[in-house]
Tab-separated table of C-alpha atoms in Angstrom:
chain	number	residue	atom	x	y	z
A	1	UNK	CA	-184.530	145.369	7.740
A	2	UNK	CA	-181.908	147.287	9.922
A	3	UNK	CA	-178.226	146.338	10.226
A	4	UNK	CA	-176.926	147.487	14.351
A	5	UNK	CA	-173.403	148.315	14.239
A	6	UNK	CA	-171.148	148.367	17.166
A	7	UNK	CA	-167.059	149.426	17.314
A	8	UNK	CA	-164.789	148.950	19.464
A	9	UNK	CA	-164.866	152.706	20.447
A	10	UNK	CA	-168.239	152.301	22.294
A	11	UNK	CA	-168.149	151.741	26.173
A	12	UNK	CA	-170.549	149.226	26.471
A	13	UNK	CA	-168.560	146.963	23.875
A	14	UNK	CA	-165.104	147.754	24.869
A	15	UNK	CA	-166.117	146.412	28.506
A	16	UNK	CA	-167.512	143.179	26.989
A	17	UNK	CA	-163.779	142.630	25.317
A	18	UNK	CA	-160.388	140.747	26.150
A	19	UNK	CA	-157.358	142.783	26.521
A	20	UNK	CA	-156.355	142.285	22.350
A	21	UNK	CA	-153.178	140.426	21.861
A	22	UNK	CA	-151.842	140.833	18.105
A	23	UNK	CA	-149.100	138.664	17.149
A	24	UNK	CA	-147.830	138.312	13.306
A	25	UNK	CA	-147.304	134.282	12.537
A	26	UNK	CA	-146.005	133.890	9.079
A	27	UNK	CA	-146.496	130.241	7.796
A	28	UNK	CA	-145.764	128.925	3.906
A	29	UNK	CA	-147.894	127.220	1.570
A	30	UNK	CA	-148.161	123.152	1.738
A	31	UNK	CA	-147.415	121.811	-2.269
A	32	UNK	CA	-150.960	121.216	-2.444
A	33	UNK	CA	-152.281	124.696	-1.283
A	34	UNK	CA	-149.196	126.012	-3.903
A	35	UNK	CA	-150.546	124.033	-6.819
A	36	UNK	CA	-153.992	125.019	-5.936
A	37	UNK	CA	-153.293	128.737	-6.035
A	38	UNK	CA	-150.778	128.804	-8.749
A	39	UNK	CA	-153.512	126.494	-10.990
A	40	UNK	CA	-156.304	129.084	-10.121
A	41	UNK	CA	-153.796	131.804	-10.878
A	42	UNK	CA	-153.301	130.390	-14.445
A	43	UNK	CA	-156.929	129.954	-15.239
A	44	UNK	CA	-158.759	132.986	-14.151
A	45	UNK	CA	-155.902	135.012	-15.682
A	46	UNK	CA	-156.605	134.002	-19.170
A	47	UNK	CA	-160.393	134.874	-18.330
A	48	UNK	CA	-159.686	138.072	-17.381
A	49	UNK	CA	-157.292	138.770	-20.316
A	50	UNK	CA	-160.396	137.992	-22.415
A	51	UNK	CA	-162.880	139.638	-20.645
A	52	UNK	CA	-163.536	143.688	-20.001
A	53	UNK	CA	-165.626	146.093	-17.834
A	54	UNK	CA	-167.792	144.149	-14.701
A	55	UNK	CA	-167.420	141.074	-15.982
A	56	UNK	CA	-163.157	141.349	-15.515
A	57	UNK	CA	-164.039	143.351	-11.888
A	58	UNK	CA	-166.434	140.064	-11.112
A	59	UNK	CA	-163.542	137.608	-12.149
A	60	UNK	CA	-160.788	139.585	-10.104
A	61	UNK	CA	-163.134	139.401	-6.880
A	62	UNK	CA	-164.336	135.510	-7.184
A	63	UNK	CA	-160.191	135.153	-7.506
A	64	UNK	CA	-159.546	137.186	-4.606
A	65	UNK	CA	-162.200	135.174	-2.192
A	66	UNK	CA	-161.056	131.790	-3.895
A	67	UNK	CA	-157.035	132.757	-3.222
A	68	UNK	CA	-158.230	133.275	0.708
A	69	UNK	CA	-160.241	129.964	0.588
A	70	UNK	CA	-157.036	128.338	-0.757
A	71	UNK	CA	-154.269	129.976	1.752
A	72	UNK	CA	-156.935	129.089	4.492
A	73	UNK	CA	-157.137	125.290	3.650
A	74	UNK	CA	-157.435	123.451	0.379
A	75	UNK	CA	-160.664	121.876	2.033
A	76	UNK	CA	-162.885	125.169	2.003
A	77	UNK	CA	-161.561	125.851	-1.615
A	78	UNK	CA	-161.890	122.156	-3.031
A	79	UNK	CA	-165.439	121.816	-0.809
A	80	UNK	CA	-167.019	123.969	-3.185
A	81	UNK	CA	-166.243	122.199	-5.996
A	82	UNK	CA	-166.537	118.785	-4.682
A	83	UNK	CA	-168.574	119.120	-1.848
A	84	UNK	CA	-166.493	116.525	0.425
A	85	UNK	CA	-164.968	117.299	3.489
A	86	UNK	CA	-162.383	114.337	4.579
A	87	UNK	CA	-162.017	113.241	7.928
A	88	UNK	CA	-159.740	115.393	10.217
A	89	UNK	CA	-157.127	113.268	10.337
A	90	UNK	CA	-156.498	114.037	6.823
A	91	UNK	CA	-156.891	117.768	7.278
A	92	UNK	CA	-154.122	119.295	9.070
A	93	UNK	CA	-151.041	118.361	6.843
A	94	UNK	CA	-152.834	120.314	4.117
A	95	UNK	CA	-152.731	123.514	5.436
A	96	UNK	CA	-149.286	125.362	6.475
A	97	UNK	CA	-151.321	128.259	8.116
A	98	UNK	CA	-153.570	125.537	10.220
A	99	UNK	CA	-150.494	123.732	11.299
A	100	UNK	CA	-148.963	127.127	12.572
A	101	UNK	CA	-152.582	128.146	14.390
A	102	UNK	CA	-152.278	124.789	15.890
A	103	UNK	CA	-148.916	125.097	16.978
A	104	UNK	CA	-149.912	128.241	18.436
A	105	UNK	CA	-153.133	127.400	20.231
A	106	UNK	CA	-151.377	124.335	21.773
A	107	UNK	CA	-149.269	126.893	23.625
A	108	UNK	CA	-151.899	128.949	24.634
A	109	UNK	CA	-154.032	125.660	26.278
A	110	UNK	CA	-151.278	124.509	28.059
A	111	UNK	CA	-150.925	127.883	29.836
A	112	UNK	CA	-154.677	128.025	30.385
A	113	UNK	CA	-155.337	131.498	28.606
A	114	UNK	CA	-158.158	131.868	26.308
A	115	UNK	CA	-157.869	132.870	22.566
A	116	UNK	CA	-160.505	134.496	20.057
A	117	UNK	CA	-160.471	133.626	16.556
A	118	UNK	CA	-161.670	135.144	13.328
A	119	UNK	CA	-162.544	133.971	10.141
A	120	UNK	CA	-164.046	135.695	7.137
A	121	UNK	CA	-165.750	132.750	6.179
A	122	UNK	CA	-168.449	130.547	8.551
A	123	UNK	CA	-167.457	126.629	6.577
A	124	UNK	CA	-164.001	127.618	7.536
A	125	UNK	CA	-164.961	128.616	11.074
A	126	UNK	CA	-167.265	125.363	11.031
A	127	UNK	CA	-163.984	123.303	9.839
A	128	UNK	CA	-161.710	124.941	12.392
A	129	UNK	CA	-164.094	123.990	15.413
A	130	UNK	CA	-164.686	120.341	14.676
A	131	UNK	CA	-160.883	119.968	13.927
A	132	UNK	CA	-159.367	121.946	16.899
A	133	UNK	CA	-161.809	120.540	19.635
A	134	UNK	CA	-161.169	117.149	18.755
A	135	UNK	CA	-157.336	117.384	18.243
A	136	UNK	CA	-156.789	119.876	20.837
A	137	UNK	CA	-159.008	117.640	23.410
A	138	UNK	CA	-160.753	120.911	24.359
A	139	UNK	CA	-164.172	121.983	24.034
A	140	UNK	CA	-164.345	125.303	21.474
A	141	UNK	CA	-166.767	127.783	20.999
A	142	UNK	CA	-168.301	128.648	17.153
A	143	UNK	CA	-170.615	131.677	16.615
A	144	UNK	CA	-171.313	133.136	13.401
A	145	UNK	CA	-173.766	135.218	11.328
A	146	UNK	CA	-176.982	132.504	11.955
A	147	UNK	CA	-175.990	132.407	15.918
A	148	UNK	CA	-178.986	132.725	17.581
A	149	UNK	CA	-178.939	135.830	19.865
A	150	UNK	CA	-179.996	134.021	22.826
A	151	UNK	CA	-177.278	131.381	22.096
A	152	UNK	CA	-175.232	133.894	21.402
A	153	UNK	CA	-175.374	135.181	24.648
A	154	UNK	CA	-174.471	132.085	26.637
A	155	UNK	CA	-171.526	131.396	24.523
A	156	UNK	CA	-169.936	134.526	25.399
A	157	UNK	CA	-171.243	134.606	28.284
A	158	UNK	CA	-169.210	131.059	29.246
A	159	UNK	CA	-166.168	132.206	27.541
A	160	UNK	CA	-165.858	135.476	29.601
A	161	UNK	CA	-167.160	134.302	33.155
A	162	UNK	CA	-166.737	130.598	33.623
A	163	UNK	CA	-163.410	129.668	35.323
A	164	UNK	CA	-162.861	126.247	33.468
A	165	UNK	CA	-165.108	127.156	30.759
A	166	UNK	CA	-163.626	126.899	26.651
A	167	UNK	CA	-160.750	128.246	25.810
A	168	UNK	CA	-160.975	128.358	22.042
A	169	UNK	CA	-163.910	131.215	20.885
């Protein structure tokens, strides 16, 4: 096994990248994602209070990913206890920073630019393209870590070259 690294610094992928547009968006909490984190809070805490050496370092880090999960959307934190993912209509009140992405990518499709974005975590990235394609009306573009490379390839090949090709990557 072999892990290929490429930065940005490289020629060859610098040419194969948008012009990078970095805006700050600050959205709150819903009550739901508040209670969530604030619950989780409460919990692991007492753990750790009770617990020493790697196992406290192992409890800090599950919190930290689970906190993300949480801030993300409820449904990527609550999926992994539940394993149920409701319908999108009942996703996008739940989540004050997917309200404010879609709020943002609305503006961006009506001007016809084209937006990349990144998630740490591939259900999340799964979540966002089934929800934003259908409520957006726009076809979106998902690649993560199991992308084929040949697949691979095409996507970014449509999202760089075709005229009226997605918008969403």
């Amino acid at each position: 096994p072999f892990i290929l690294r490429r930065v940005k610094t490289d020629p060859n992928v610098i040419n194969d990248l948008p012009e990078k547009i970095e805006v700050k968006a600050y959205c709150n909490l819903t009550e739901e994602q508040a209670s969530l984190y604030q619950s989780l809070i409460n919990d692991v805490m007492k753990k750790i209070a009770e617990s020493e050496g790697i196992e406290r370092h192992g409890l800090v880090l599950a919190m930290l990913t689970k906190l993300k999960q949480i801030c993300n959307h409820p449904v990527q934190y609550l999926e992994k206890i539940n394993g149920h993912v409701p319908p999108s209509r009942e996703i996008h009140e739940r989540s004050g920073k997917l309200k404010r992405l879609v709020e943002m990518l609305e503006e961006i499709v009506a001007v016809g630019d084209r937006v990349l974005i990144f998630t740490q975590f591939a259900e999340m990235g799964k979540i966002l393209n089934h929800y934003l394609s259908t409520t957006l009306n726009t076809q979106t573009l998902f690649l993560y870590g199991s992308t084929p490379v040949k697949m691979r390839d095409q996507m970014i090949k449509r999202f760089m070259e075709e005229e009226n090709g997605p918008q969403i990557f």
